[in-house]
PDB file of C-alpha atoms in Angstrom:
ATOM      1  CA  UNK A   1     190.760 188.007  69.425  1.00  0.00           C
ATOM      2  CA  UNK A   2     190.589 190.824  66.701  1.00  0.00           C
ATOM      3  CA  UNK A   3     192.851 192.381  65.725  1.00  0.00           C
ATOM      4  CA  UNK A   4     195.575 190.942  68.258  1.00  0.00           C
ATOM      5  CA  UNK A   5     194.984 187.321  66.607  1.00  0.00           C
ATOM      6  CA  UNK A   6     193.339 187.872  63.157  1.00  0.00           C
ATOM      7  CA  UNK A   7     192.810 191.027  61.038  1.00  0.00           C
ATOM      8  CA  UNK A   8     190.674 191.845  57.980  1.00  0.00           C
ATOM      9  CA  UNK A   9     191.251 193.905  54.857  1.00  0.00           C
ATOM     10  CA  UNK A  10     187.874 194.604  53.591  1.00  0.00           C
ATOM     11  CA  UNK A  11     186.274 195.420  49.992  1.00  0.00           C
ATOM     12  CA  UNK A  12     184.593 198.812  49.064  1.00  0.00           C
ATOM     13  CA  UNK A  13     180.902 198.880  50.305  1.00  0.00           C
ATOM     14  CA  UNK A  14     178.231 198.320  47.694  1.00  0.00           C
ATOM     15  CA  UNK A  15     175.208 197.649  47.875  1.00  0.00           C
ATOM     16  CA  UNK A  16     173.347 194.024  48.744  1.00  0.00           C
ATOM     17  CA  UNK A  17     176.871 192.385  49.880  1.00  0.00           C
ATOM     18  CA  UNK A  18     177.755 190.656  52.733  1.00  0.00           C
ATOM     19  CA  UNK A  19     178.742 193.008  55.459  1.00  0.00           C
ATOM     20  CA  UNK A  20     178.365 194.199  58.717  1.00  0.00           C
ATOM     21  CA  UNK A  21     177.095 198.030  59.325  1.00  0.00           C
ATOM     22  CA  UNK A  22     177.966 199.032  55.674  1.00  0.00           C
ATOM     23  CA  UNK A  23     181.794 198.018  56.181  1.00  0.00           C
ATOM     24  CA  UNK A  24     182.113 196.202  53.008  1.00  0.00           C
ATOM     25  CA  UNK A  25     182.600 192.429  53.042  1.00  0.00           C
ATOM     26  CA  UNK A  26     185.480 190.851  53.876  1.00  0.00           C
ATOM     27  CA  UNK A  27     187.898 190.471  51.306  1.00  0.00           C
ATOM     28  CA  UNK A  28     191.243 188.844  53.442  1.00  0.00           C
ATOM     29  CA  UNK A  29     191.556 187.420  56.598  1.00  0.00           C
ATOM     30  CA  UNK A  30     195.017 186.905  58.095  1.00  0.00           C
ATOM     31  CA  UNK A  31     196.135 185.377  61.873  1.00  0.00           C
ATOM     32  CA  UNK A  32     198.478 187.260  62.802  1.00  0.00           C
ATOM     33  CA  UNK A  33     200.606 184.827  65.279  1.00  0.00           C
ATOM     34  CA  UNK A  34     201.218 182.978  62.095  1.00  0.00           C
ATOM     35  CA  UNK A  35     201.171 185.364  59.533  1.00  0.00           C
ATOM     36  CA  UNK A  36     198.778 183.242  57.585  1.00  0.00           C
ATOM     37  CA  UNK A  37     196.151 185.116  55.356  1.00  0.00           C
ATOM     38  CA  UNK A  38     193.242 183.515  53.471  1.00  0.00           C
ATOM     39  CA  UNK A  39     191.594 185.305  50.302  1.00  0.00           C
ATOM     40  CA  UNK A  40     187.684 185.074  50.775  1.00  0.00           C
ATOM     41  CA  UNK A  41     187.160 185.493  47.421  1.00  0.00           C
ATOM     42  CA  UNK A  42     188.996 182.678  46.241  1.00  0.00           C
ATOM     43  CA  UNK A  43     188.998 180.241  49.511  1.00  0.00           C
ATOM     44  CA  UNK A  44     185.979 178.144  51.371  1.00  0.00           C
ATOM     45  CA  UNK A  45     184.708 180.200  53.977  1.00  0.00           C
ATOM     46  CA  UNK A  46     183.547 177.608  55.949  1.00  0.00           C
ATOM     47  CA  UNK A  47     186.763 176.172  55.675  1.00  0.00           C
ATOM     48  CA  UNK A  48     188.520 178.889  56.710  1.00  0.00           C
ATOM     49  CA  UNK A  49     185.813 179.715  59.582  1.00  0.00           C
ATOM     50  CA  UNK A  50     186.407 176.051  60.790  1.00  0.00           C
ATOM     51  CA  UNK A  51     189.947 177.215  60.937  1.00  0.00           C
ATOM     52  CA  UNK A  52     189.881 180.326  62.567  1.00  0.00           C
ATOM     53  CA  UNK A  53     187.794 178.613  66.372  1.00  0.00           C
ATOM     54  CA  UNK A  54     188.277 175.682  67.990  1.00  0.00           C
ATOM     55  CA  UNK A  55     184.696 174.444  67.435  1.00  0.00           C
ATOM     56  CA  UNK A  56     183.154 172.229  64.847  1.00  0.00           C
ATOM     57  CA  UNK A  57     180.197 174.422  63.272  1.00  0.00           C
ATOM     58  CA  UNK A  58     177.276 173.552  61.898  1.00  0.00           C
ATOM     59  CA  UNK A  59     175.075 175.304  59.281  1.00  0.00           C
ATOM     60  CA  UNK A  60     171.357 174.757  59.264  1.00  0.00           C
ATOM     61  CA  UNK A  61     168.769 176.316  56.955  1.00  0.00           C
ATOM     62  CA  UNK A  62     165.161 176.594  56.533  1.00  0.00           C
ATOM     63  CA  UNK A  63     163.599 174.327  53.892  1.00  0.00           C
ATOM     64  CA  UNK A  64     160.643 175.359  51.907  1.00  0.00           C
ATOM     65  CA  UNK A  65     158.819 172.750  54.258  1.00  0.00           C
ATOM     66  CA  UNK A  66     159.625 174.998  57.544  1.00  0.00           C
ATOM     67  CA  UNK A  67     162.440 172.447  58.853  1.00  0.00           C
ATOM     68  CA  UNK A  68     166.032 172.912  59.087  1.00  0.00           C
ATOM     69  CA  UNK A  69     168.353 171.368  57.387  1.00  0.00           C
ATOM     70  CA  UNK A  70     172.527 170.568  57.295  1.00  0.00           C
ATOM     71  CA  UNK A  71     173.500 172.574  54.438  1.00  0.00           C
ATOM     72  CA  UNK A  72     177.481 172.976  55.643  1.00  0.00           C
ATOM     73  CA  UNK A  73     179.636 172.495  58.319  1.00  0.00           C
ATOM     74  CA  UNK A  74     183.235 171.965  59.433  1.00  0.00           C
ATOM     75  CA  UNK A  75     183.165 169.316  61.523  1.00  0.00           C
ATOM     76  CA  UNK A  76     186.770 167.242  63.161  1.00  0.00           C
ATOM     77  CA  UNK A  77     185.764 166.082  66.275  1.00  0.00           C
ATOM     78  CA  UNK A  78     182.726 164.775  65.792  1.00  0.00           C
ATOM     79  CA  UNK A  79     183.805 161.549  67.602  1.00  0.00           C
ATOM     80  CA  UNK A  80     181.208 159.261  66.481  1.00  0.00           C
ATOM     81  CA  UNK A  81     179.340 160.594  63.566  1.00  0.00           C
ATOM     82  CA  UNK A  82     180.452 162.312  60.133  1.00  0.00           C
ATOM     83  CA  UNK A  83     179.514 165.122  58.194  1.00  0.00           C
ATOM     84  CA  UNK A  84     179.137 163.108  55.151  1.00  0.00           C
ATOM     85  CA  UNK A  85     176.435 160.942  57.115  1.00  0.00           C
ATOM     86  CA  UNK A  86     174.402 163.999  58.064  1.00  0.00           C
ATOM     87  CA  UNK A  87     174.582 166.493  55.306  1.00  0.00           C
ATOM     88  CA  UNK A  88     171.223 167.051  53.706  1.00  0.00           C
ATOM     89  CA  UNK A  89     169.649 165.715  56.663  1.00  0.00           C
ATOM     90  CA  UNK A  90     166.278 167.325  58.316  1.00  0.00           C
ATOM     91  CA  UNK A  91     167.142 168.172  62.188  1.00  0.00           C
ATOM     92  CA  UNK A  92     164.996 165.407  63.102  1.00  0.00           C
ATOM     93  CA  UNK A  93     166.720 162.759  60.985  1.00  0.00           C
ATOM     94  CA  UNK A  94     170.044 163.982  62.346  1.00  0.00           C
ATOM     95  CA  UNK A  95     168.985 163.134  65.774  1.00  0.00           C
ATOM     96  CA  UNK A  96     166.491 160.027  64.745  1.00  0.00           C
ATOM     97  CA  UNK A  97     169.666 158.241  62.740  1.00  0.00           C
ATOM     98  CA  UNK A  98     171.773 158.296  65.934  1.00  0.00           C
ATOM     99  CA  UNK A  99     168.812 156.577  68.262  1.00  0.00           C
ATOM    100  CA  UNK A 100     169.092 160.128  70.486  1.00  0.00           C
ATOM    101  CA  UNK A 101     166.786 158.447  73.413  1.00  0.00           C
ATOM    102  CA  UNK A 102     162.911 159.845  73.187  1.00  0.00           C
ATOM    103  CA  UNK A 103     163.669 162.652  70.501  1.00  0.00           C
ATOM    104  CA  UNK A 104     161.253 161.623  68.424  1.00  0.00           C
ATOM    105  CA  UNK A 105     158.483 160.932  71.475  1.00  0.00           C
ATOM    106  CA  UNK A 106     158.915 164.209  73.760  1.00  0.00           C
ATOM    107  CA  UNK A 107     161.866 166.649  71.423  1.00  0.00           C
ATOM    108  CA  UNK A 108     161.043 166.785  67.808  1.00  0.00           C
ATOM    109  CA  UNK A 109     157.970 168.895  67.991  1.00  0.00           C
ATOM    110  CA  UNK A 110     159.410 171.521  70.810  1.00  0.00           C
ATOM    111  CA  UNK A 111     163.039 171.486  68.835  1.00  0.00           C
ATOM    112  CA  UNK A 112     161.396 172.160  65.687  1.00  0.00           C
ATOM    113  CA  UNK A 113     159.687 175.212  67.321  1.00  0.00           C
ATOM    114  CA  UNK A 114     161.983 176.325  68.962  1.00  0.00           C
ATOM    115  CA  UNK A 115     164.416 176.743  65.728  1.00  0.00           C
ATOM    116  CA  UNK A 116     161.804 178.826  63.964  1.00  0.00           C
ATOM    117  CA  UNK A 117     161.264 180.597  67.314  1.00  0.00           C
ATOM    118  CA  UNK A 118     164.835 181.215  67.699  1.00  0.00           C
ATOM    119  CA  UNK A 119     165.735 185.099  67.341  1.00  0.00           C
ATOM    120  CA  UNK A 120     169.518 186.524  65.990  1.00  0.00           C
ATOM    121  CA  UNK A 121     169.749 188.795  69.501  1.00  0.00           C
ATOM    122  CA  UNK A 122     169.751 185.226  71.287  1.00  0.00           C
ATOM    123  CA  UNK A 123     172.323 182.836  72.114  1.00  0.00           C
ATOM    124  CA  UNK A 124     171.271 179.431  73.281  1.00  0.00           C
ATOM    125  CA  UNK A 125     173.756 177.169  75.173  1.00  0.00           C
ATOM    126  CA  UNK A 126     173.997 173.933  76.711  1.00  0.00           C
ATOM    127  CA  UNK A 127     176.420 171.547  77.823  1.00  0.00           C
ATOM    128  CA  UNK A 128     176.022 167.160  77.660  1.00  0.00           C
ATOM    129  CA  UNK A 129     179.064 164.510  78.469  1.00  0.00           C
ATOM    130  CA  UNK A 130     179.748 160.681  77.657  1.00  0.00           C
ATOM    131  CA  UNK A 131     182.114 158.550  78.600  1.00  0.00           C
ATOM    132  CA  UNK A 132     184.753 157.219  75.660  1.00  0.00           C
ATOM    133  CA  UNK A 133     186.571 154.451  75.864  1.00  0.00           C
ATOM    134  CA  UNK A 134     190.374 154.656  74.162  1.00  0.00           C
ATOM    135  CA  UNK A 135     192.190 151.846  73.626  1.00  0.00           C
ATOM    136  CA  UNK A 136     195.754 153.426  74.465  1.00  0.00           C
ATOM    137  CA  UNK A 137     197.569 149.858  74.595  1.00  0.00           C
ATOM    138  CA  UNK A 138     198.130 149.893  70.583  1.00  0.00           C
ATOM    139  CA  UNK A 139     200.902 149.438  69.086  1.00  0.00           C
ATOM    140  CA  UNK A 140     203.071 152.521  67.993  1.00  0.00           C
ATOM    141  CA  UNK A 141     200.958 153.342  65.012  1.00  0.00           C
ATOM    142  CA  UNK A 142     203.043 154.020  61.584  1.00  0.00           C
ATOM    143  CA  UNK A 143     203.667 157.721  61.670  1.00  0.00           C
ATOM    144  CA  UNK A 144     201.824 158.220  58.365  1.00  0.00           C
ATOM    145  CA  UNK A 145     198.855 156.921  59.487  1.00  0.00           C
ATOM    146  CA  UNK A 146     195.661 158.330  60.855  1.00  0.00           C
ATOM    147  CA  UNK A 147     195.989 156.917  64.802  1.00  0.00           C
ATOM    148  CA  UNK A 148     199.380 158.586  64.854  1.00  0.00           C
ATOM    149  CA  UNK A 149     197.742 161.878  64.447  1.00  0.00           C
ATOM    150  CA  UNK A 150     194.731 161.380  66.482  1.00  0.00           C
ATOM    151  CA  UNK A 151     196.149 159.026  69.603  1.00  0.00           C
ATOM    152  CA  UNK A 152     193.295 159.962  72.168  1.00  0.00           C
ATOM    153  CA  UNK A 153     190.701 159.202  69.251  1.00  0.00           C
ATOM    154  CA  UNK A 154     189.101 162.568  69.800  1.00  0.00           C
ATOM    155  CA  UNK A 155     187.857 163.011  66.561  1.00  0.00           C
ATOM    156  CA  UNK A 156     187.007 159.543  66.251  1.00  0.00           C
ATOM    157  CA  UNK A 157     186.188 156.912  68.090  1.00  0.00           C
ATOM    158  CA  UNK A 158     187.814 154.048  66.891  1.00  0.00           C
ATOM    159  CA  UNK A 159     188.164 152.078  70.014  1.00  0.00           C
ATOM    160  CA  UNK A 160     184.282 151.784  69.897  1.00  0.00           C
ATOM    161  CA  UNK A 161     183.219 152.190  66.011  1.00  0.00           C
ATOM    162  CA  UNK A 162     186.064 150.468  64.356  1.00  0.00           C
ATOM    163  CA  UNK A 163     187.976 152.088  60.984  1.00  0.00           C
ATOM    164  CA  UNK A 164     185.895 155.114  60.169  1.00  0.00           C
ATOM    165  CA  UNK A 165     186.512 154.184  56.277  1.00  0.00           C
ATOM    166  CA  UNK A 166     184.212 151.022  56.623  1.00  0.00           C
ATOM    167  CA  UNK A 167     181.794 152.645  59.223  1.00  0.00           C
ATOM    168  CA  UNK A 168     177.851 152.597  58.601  1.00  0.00           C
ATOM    169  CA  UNK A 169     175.823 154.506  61.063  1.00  0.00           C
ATOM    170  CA  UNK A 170     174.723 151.585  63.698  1.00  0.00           C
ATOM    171  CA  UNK A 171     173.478 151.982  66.990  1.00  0.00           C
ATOM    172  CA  UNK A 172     175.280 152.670  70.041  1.00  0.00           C
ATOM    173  CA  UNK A 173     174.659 149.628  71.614  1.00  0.00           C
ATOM    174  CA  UNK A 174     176.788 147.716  69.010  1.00  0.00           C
ATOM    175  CA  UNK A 175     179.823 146.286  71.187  1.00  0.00           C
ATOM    176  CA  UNK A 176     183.448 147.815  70.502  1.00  0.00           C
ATOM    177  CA  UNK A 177     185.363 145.718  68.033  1.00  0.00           C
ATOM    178  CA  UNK A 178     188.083 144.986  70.452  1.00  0.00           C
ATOM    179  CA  UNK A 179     185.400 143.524  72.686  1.00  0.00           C
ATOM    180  CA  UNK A 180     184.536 141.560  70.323  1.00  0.00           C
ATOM    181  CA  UNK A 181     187.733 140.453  69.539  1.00  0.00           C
ATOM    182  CA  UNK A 182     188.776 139.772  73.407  1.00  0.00           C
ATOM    183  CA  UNK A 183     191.907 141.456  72.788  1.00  0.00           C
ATOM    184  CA  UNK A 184     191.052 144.161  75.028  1.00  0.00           C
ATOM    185  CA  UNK A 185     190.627 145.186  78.861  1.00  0.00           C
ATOM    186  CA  UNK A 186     188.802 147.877  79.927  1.00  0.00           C
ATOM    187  CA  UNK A 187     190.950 149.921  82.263  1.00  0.00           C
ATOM    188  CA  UNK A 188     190.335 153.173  84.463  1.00  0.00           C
ATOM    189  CA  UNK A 189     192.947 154.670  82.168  1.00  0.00           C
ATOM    190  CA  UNK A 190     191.358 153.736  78.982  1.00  0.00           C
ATOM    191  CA  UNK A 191     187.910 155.638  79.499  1.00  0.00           C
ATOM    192  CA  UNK A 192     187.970 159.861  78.945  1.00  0.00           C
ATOM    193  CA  UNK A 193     185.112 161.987  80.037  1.00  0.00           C
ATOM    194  CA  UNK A 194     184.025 163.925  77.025  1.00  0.00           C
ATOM    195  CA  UNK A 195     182.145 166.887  77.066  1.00  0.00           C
ATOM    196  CA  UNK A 196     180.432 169.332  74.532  1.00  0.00           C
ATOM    197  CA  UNK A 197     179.693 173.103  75.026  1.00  0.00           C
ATOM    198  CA  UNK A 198     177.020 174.048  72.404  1.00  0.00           C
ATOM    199  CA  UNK A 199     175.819 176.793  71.008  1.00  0.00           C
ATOM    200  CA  UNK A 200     172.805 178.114  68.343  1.00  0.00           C
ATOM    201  CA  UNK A 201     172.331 181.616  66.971  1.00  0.00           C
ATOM    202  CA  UNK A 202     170.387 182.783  64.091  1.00  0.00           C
ATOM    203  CA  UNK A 203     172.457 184.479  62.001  1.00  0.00           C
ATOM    204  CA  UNK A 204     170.595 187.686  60.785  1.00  0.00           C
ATOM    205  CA  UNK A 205     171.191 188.304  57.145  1.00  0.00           C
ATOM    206  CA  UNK A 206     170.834 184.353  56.005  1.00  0.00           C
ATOM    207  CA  UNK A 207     168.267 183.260  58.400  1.00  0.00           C
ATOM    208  CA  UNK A 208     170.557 179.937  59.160  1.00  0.00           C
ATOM    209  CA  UNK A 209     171.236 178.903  62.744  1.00  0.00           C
ATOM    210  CA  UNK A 210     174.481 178.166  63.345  1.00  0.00           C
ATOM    211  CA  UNK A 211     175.365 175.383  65.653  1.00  0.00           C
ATOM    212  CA  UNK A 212     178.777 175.486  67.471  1.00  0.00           C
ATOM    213  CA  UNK A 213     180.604 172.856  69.220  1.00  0.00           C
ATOM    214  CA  UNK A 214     183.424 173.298  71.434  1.00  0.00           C
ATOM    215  CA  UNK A 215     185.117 169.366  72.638  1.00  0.00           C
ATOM    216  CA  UNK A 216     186.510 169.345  76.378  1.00  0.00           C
ATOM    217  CA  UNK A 217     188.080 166.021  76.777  1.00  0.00           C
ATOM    218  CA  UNK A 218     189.902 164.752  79.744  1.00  0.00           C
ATOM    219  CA  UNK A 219     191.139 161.324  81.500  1.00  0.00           C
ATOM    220  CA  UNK A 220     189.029 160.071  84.413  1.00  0.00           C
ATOM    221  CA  UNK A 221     191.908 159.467  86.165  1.00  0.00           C
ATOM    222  CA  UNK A 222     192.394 162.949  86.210  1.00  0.00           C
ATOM    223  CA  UNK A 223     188.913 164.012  86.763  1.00  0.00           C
ATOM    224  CA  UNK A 224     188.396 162.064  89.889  1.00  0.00           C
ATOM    225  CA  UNK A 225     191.622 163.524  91.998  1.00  0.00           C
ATOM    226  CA  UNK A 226     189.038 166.902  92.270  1.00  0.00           C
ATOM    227  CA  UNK A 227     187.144 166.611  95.487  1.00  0.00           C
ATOM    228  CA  UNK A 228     183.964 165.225  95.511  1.00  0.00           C
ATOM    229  CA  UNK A 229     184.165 164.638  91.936  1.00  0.00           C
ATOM    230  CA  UNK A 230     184.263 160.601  91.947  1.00  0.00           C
ATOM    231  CA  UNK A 231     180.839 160.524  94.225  1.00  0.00           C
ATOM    232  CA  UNK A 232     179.277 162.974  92.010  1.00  0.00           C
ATOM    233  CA  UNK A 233     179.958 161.244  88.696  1.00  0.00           C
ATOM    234  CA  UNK A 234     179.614 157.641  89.897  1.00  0.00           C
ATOM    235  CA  UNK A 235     175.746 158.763  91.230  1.00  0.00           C
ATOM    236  CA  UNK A 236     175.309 160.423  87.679  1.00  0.00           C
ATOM    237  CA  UNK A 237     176.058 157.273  86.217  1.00  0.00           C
ATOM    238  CA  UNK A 238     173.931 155.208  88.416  1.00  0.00           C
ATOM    239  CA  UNK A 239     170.867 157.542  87.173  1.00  0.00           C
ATOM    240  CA  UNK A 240     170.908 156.999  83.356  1.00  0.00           C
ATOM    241  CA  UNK A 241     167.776 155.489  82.490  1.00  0.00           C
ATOM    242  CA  UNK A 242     168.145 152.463  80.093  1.00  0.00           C
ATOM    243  CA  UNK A 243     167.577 153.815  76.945  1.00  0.00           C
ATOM    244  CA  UNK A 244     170.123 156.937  77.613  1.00  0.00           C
ATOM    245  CA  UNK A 245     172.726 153.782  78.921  1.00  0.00           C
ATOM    246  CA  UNK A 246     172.482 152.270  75.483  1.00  0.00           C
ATOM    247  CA  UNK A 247     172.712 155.147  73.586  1.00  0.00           C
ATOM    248  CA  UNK A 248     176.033 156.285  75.933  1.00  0.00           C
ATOM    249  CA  UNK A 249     177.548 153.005  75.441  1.00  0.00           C
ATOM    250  CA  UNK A 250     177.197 152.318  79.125  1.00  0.00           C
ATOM    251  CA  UNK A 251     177.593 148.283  78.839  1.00  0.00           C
ATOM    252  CA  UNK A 252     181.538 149.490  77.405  1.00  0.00           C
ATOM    253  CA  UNK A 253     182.886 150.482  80.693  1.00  0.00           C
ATOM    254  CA  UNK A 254     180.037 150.685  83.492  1.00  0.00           C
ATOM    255  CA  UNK A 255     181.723 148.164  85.263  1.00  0.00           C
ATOM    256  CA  UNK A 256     185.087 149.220  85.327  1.00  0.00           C
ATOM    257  CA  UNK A 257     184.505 152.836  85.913  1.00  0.00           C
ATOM    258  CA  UNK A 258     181.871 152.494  89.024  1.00  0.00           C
ATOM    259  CA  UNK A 259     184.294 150.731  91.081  1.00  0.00           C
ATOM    260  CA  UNK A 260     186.787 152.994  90.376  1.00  0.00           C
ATOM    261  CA  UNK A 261     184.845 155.522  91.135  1.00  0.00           C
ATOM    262  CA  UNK A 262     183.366 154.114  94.412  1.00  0.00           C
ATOM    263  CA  UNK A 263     187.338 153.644  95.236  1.00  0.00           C
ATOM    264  CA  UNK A 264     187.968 156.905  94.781  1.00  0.00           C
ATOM    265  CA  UNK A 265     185.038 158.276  96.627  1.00  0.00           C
ATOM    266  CA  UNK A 266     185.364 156.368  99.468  1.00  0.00           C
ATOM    267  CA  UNK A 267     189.496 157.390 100.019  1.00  0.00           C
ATOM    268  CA  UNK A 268     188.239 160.974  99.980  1.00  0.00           C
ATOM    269  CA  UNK A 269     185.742 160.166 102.618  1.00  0.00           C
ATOM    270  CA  UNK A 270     187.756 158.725 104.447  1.00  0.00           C
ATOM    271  CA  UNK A 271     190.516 161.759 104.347  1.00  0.00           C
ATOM    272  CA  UNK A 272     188.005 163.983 104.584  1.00  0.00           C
ATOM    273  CA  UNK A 273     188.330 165.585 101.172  1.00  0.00           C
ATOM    274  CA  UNK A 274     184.940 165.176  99.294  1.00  0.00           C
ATOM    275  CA  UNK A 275     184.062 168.125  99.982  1.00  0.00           C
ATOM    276  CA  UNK A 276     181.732 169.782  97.552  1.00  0.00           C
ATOM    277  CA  UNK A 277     182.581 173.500  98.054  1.00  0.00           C
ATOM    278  CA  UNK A 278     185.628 173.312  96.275  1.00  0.00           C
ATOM    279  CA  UNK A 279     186.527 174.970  93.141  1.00  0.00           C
ATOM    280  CA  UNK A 280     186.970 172.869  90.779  1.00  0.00           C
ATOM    281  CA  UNK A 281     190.085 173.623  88.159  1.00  0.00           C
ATOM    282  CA  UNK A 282     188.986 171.957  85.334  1.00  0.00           C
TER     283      UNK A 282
END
């Protein structure tokens, strides 16, 4: 939080810049904790913004055709699509290219409104989840390379997409390359529950909407200890509708994961600890 985390030194006001209430634009900005400071002037602010949160962000602008369009972004943990596959892209390609179930049937027209709708004073948010499966069983990777950095495959999902260098944008239904190569067991261990906190505001000067993206991650295993958490997931699974299964990667771990969950469920049942009144702590 400012000024306890980061601080700015500003440049004079003048007319037409980039500031906020006539403060003058930012010239430095410096995190305190690590007494770290980044010159604006000379640095990539979206670099630097990406560097400053813990979400990816995403920059979309008008086009002279009234659709918005990736123009920047700092994006690391994507998961299972790339920057470099999306940048340039309309907001209806971005979702089309990825098979998002029905957007082009029932979402395209309403999301396109709703961005030019979409006012600076108003914050939009919403929250989805899938279910990743990580391979875990490796081999100790070599410490200079990518898998030693990014175990969990947070940022990407190699378990299901394969190497990321020699990834074209495919369809979820596309079976994981260990699958493939029967060299690997789905366990309860292997499969995270992933979830996304999202964001869009207009930003007021520019006119962009900027889309944030906050990754929550967690084990299953750990999930389901939470009272009436296994019962509650395990329905929510059951209800996917075929096209949203595919596009999940259901076929991956469905099998595995329901009758872990049913397990689960049914030991707290039986001690009496489903309960869903609880709190839950994560």
């Amino acid at each position: 939080r400012y000024p306890s985390i980061y601080a700015v030194e500003r440049h004079e006001p003048s007319p037409g810049d980039f500031s906020w209430f006539g403060q003058g634009q930012i010239k430095n900005v410096t995190i305190v904790p690590l007494q770290t400071t980044y010159d604006l002037d000379e640095e990539d602010s979206m670099k630097v913004a990406g560097l400053l949160v813990p979400d990816d962000l995403a920059l979309m602008l008008p086009g002279p055709d009234g659709k918005y369009y990736l123009q920047a972004g700092s994006i690391c943990l994507a998961g299972s699509w790339r920057l470099e596959d999306k940048i340039g892209l309309p907001l209806s390609a971005i979702h089309t290219s990825a098979d998002v179930p029905q957007y082009r049937e029932k979402l395209e027209f309403s999301m396109d409104r709703f961005f030019n709708k979409l006012q600076p004073d108003k914050l939009t948010l919403r929250n989805n989840y899938f279910f990743q499966v990580v391979n875990t069983d490796h081999a100790v990777p070599d410490a200079r390379s990518f898998a030693s950095v990014d175990p969990k495959e947070l940022s990407w999902s190699r378990t299901a997409l394969g190497d990321e260098d020699l990834f074209i944008q495919s369809h979820h239904a596309t079976p994981a390359p260990d699958h493939e190569a029967g060299s690997f067991i789905v366990k309860p261990e292997h499969i995270y529950f992933r979830s996304e906190r999202q964001s869009l505001r207009r930003l007021p000067r520019s006119g962009a909407i900027l889309f944030t993206i906050r990754t929550y991650y967690e084990p299953v295993t750990s999930l389901a200890r939470e009272p009436g958490v296994p019962g509650r997931m395990a329905s929510a699974l059951r209800s996917w509708p075929e096209d949203v299964a595919i596009y999940k990667g259901q076929a991956r771990y469905k099998d595995v994961l329901l009758e872990y969950l049913d397990s689960m469920h049914e030991n707290q049942v039986r001690e009496g600890t489903d309960s869903t009144t609880t709190k839950y702590p994560l």
